[in-house]
Coordinates of C-alpha atoms and ligand atoms in Angstrom, one line a residue:
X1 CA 296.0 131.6 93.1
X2 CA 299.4 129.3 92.3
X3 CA 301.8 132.1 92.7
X4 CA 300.3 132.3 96.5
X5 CA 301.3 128.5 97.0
X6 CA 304.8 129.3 95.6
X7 CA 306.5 132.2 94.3
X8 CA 304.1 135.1 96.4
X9 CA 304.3 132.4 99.7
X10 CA 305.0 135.5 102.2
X11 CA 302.9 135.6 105.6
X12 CA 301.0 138.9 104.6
X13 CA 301.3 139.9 108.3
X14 CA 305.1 139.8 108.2
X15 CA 306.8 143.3 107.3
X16 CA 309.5 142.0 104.8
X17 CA 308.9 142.7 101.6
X18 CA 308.0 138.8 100.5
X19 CA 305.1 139.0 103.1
X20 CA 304.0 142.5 101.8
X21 CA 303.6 141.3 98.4
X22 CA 300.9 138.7 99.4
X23 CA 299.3 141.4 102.1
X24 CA 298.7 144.0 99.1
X25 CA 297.1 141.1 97.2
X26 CA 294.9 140.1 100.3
X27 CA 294.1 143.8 100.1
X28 CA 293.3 144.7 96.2
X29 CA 290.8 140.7 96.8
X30 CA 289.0 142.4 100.1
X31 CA 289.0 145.9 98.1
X32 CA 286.9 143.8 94.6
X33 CA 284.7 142.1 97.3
X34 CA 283.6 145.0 99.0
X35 CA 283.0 147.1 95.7
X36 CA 280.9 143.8 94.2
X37 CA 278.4 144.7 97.5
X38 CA 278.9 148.3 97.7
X39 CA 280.6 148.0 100.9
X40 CA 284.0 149.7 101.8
X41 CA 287.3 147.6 102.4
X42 CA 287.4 147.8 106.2
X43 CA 284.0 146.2 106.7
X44 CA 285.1 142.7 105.2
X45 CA 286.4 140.3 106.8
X46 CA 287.7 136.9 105.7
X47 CA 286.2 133.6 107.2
X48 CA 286.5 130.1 106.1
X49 CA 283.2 130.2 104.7
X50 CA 279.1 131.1 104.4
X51 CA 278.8 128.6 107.6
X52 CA 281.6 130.2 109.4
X53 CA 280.5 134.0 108.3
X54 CA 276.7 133.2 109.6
X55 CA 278.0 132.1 113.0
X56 CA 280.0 134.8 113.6
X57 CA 276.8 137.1 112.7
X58 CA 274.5 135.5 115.4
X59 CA 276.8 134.4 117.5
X60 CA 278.7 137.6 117.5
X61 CA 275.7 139.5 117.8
X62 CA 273.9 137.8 120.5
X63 CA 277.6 137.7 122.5
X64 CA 278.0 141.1 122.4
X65 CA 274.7 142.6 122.9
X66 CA 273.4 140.3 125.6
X67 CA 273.1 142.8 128.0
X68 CA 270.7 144.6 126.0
X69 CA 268.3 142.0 124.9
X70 CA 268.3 138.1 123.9
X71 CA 265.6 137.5 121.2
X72 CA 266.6 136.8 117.6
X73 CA 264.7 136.7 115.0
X74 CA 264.5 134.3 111.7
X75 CA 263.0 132.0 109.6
X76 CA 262.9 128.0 109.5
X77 CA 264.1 128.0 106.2
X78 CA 267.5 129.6 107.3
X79 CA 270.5 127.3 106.0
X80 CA 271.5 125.2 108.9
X81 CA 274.5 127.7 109.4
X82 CA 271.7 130.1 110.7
X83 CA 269.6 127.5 112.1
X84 CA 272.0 125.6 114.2
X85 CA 273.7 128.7 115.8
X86 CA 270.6 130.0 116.6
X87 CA 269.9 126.4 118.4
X88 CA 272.8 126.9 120.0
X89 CA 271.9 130.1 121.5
X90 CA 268.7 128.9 122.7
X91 CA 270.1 126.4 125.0
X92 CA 272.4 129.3 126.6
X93 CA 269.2 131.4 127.4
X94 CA 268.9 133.3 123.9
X95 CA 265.1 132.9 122.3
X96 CA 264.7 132.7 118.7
X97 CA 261.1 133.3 116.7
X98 CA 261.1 131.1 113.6
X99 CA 258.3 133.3 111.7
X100 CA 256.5 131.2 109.5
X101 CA 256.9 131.6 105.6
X102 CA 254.3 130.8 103.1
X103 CA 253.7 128.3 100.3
X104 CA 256.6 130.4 98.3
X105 CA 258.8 130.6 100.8
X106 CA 258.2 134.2 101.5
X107 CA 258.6 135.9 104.7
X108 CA 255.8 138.8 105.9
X109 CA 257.7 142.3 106.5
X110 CA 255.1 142.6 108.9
X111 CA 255.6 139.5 110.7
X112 CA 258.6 140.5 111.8
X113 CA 257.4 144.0 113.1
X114 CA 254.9 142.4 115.0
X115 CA 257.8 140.2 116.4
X116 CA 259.9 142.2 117.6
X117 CA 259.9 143.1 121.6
X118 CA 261.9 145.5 123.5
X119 CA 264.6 142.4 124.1
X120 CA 264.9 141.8 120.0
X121 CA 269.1 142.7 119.4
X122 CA 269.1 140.7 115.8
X123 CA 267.0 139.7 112.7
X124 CA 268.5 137.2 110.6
X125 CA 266.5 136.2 107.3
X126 CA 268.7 134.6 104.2
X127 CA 268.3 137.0 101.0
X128 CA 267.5 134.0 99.0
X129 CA 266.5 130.1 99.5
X130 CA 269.2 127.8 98.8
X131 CA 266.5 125.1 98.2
X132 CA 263.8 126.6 96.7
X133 CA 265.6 130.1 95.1
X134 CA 263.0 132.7 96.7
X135 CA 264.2 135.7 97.1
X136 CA 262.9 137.2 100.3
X137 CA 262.1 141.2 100.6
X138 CA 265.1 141.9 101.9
X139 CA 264.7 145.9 102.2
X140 CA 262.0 146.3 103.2
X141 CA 262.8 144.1 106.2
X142 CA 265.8 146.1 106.3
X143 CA 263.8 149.1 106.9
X144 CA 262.1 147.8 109.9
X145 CA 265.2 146.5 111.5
X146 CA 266.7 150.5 110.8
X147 CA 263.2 152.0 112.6
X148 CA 263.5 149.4 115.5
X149 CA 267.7 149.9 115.8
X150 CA 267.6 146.1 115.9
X151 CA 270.8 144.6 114.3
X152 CA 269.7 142.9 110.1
X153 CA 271.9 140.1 109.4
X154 CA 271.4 138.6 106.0
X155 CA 272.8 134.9 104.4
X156 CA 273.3 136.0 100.5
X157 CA 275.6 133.1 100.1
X158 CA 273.1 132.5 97.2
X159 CA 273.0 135.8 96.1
X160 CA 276.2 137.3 95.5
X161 CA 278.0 136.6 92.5
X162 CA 274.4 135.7 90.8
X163 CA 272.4 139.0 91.1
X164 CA 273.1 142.2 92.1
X165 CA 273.7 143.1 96.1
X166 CA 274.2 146.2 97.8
X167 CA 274.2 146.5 101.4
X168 CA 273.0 149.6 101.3
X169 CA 269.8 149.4 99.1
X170 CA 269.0 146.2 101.2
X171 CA 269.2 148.2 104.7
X172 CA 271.7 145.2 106.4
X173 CA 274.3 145.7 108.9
X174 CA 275.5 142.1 108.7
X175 CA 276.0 139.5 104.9
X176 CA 277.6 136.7 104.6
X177 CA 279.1 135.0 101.2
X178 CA 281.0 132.5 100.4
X179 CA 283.2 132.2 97.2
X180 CA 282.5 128.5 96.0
X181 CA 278.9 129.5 95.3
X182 CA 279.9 131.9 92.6
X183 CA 283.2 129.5 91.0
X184 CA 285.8 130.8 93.5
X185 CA 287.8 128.1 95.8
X186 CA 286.1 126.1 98.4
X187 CA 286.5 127.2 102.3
X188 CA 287.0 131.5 102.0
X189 CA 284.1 133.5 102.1
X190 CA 283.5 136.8 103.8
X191 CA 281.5 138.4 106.8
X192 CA 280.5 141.9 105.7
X193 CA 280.2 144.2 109.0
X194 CA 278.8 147.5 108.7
X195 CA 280.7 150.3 110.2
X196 CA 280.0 150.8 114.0
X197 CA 277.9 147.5 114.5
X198 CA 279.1 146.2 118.0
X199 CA 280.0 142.2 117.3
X200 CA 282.5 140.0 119.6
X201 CA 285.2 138.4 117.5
X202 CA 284.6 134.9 116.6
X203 CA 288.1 133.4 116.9
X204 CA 290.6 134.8 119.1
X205 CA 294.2 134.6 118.5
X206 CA 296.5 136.9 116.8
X207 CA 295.6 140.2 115.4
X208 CA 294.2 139.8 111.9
X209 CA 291.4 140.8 110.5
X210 CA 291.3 143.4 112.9
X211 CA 291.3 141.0 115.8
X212 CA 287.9 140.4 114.6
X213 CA 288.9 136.8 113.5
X214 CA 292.1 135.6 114.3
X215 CA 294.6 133.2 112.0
X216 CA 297.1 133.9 109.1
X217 CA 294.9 134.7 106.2
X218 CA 293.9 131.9 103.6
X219 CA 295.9 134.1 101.0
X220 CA 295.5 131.8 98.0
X221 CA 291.6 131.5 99.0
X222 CA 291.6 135.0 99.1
X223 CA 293.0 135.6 96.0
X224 CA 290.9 133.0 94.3
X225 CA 287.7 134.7 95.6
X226 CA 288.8 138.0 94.4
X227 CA 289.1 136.7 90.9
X228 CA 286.2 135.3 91.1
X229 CA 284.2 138.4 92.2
X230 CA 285.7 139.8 89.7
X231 CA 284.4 137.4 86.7
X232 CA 281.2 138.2 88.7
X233 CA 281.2 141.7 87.5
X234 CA 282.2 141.3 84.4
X235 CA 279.4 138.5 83.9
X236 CA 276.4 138.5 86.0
X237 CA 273.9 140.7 84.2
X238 CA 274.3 138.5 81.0
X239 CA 274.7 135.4 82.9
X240 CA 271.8 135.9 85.1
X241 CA 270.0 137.2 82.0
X242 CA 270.6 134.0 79.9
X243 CA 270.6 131.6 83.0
X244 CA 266.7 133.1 83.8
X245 CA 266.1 132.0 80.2
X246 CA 267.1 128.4 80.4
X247 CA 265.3 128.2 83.9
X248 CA 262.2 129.2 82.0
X249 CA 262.2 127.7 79.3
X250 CA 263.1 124.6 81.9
X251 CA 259.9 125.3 84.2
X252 CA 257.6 125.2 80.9
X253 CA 259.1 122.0 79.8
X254 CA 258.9 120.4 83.3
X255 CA 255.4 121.3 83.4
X256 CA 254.5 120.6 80.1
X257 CA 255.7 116.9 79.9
X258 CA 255.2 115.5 83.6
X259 CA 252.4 115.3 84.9
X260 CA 251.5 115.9 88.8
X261 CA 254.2 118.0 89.0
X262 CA 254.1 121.1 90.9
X263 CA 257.0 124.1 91.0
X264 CA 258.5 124.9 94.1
X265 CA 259.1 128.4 95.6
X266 CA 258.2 131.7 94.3
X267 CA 257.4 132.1 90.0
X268 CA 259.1 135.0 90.1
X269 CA 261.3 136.4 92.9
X270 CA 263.4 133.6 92.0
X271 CA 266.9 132.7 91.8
X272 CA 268.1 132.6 88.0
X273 CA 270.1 129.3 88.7
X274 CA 267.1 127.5 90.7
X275 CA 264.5 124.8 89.9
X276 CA 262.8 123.3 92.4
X277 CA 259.7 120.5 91.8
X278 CA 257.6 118.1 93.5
X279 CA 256.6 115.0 91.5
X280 CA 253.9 113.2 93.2
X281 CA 254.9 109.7 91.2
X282 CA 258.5 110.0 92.0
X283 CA 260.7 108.8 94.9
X284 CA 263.7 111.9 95.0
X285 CA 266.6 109.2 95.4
X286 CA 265.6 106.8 92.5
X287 CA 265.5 109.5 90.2
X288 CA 268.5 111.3 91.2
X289 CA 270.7 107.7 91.1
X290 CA 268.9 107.3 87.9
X291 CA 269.9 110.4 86.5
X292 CA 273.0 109.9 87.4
X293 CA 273.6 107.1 85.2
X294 CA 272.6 109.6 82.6
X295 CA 275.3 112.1 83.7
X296 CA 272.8 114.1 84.8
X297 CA 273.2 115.8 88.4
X298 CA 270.7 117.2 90.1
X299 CA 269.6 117.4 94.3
X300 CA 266.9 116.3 96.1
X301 CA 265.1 117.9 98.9
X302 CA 266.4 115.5 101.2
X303 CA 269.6 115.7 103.2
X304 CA 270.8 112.6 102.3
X305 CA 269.9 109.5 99.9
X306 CA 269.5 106.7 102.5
X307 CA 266.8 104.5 102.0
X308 CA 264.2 107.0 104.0
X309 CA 265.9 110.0 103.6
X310 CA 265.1 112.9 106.1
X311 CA 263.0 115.4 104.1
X312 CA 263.8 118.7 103.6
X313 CA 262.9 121.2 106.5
X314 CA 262.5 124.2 103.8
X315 CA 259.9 122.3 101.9
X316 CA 258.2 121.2 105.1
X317 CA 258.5 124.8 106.4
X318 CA 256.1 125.9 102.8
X319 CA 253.8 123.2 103.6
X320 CA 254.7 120.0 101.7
X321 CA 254.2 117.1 103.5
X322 CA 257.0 114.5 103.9
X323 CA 256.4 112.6 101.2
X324 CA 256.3 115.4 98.9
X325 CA 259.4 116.6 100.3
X326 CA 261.0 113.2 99.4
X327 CA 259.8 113.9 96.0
X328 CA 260.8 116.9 94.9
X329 CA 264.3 117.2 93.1
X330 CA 266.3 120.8 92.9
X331 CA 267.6 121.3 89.5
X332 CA 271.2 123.9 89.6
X333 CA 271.8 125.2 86.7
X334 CA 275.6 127.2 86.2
X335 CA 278.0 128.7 83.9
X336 CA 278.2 125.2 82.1
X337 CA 274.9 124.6 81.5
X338 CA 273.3 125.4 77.8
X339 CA 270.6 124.8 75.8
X340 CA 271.1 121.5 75.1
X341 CA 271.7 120.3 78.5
X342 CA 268.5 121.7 79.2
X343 CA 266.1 119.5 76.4
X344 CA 268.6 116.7 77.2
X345 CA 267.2 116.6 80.4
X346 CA 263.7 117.3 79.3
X347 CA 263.9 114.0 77.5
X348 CA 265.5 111.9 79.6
X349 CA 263.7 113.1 83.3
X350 CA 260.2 111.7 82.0
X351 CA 261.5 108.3 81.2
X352 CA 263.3 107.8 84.2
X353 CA 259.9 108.9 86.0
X354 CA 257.9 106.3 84.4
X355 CA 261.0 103.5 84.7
X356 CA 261.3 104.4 88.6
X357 CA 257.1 105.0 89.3
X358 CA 256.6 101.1 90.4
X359 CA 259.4 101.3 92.9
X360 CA 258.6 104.6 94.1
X361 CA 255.1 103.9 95.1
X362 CA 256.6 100.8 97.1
X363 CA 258.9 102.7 99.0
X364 CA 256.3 105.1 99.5
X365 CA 254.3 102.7 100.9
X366 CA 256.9 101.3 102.9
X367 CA 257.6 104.8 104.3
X368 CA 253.6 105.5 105.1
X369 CA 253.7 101.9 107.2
X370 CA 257.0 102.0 108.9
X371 CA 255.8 105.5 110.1
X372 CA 259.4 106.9 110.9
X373 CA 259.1 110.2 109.8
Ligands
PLP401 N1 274.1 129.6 103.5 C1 273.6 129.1 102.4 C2 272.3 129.8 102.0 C3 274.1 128.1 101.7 O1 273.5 127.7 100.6 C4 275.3 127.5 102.1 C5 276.0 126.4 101.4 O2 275.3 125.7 100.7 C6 275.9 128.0 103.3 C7 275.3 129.1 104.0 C8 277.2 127.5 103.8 O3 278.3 128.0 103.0 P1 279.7 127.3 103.0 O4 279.6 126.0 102.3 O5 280.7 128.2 102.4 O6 280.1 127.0 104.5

């Protein structure tokens, strides 16, 4: 990326030869994304992000299909970049179905066949949970969405760069990424758009990306994502293969030394880097600022760590109740994390369980009485 700061600092929409250099750069990064998804060049376009790719799916979709229907359909454990768009929509006359998933987070193919009506114009359901790592059956939704004409829009901002992804296997017209998930820089990701889907252009400005989304390109971002899809290709299968290992071998720890513990999300259509578990003695926060001490950083399914922390509206969504969702901790692991890392954390996670269980149960407590959630 540094020569894009400095030496390669062309506008790649200028026609001098300093710009061109950077524009031919943009190019080869779009040309690496699109082969990592088995998409061609012309149907990626940059965004500033997974947040900024899914609204310009749903909002672009609804925006330029309204005359032809105004029902989406999803899930409610969508990232909030699908969630709140769709919110958004619903206030300007769009209606959304939020099809129910079940304890593993799975969605029901035929759930969304039986909910689409005549109005339906897009289906949006995420490839895989970025709380709970399910992987949802993303063709064979696909394949209903092709039937039914109806526009598939899918969030693999948890997916690409981890396991394999082709747009066409999966049947979408519509993915977003982002790079940071897979080691690239923060704030550049990518809207794919298949070929001949009708979608209004999210920013409007100057002429880039095909008007689609105005603004001089993030060229540095842009370059950084390319290398990093392309580290992506050259790794994945092994990664994902040793990464599946460690989360394993993690799992039968977990569930070997704590007990009350339950796994969350599906035991196999699962994320490689994802581990996701309830502890019925443990308060989420305590743990996690517990852990910390220990150099040890992990998530909660909470989205934040105040004293009653809202609980997690994916864990809610698979039927955990609030106080389950406060104690339930999402384990990441990454390119990092070995072996090691992974009994280290075996050892040290049941201590900090028993040292924390007094003053869990009291906030717990404190929680049940004050009623606020
Ligand atoms: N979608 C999913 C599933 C995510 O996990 C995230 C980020 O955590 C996003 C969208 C948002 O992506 P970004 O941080 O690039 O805006």
């Amino acid at each position: 990326m540094l020569p894009y700061f400095s030496s390669a600092f062309g506008n790649p929409s200028t026609l001098y030869s300093y710009g061109q250099e950077a524009r031919k750069a943009v190019e080869e990064a779009r040309s690496k994304i699109a082969s990592l998804i088995n998409a061609q060049s012309e149907e990626i376009v940059f965004t500033s992000g997974g947040t900024e790719a899914d609204n310009f799916a749903i909002k672009g979709v609804a925006y330029a299909n309204e005359h032809k229907g105004n029902h989406i359909i999803t899930t409610p454990i969508e990232h909030h970049a699908v969630i709140e768009p769709c919110k958004f929509l619903e206030k300007r006359g769009f209606s959304v179905t939020y099809l129910p998933v079940d304890n593993q987070g799975l969605v029901d193919p035929q759930d969304i066949k039986n909910a689409i009506t005549d109005k339906t114009i897009l289906i949006s359901i995420m490839h895989a949970n970025n709380e709970v790592g399910t992987i949802e059956p993303i063709s064979a939704i696909g394949k209903i969405a092709k039937e039914r004409g109806i526009i598939f829009h899918t969030d693999a901002v948890q997916t690409v760069g981890h396991i394999p992804v082709d747009v066409d296997k999966l049947g979408v017209d519509l993915l977003s990424i982002s790079a940071h998930k897979f080691y690239g820089p923060k704030g550049i990701g990518a809207l794919y758009i298949r070929k001949g889907t009708k979608l209004a252009p999210f920013i409007h400005g100057g002429a880039q990306e095909k008007g689609q989304r105005a603004g001089t390109e993030n060229t540095p971002g842009i370059i950084g994502f390319g290398k990093a899809v392309e580290i992506a290709m050259e790794e994945m299968t092994k990664e994902g293969t040793r990464l599946s290992h460690l989360r394993d071998k993690f799992i039968k720890g977990l569930l070997e030394q704590i007990e009350q513990i339950q796994v969350n999300g599906h035991p196999t259509k699962r994320l490689p880097n994802n581990v996701n578990v309830t502890i019925d003695s443990a308060r989420a926060d305590l743990v996690l600022l517990n852990l910390e001490t220990e150099w040890i950083y992990a998530s909660s399914g909470s989205a934040c760590s105040s004293s009653n922390p809202e609980p997690s509206h994916v864990l809610l969504a698979l039927g955990l109740s609030p106080e389950q969702a406060r104690s339930s901790l999402r384990f990441t692991l990454g390119r990092e994390t070995t072996e090691s890392d992974i009994e280290r954390v075996l050892e040290v996670l049941p201590r900090i369980i028993d040292k924390t269980a007094v003053m869990s149960e009291l906030l717990k407590g404190m929680a049940r009485r004050s009623r606020c959630c």
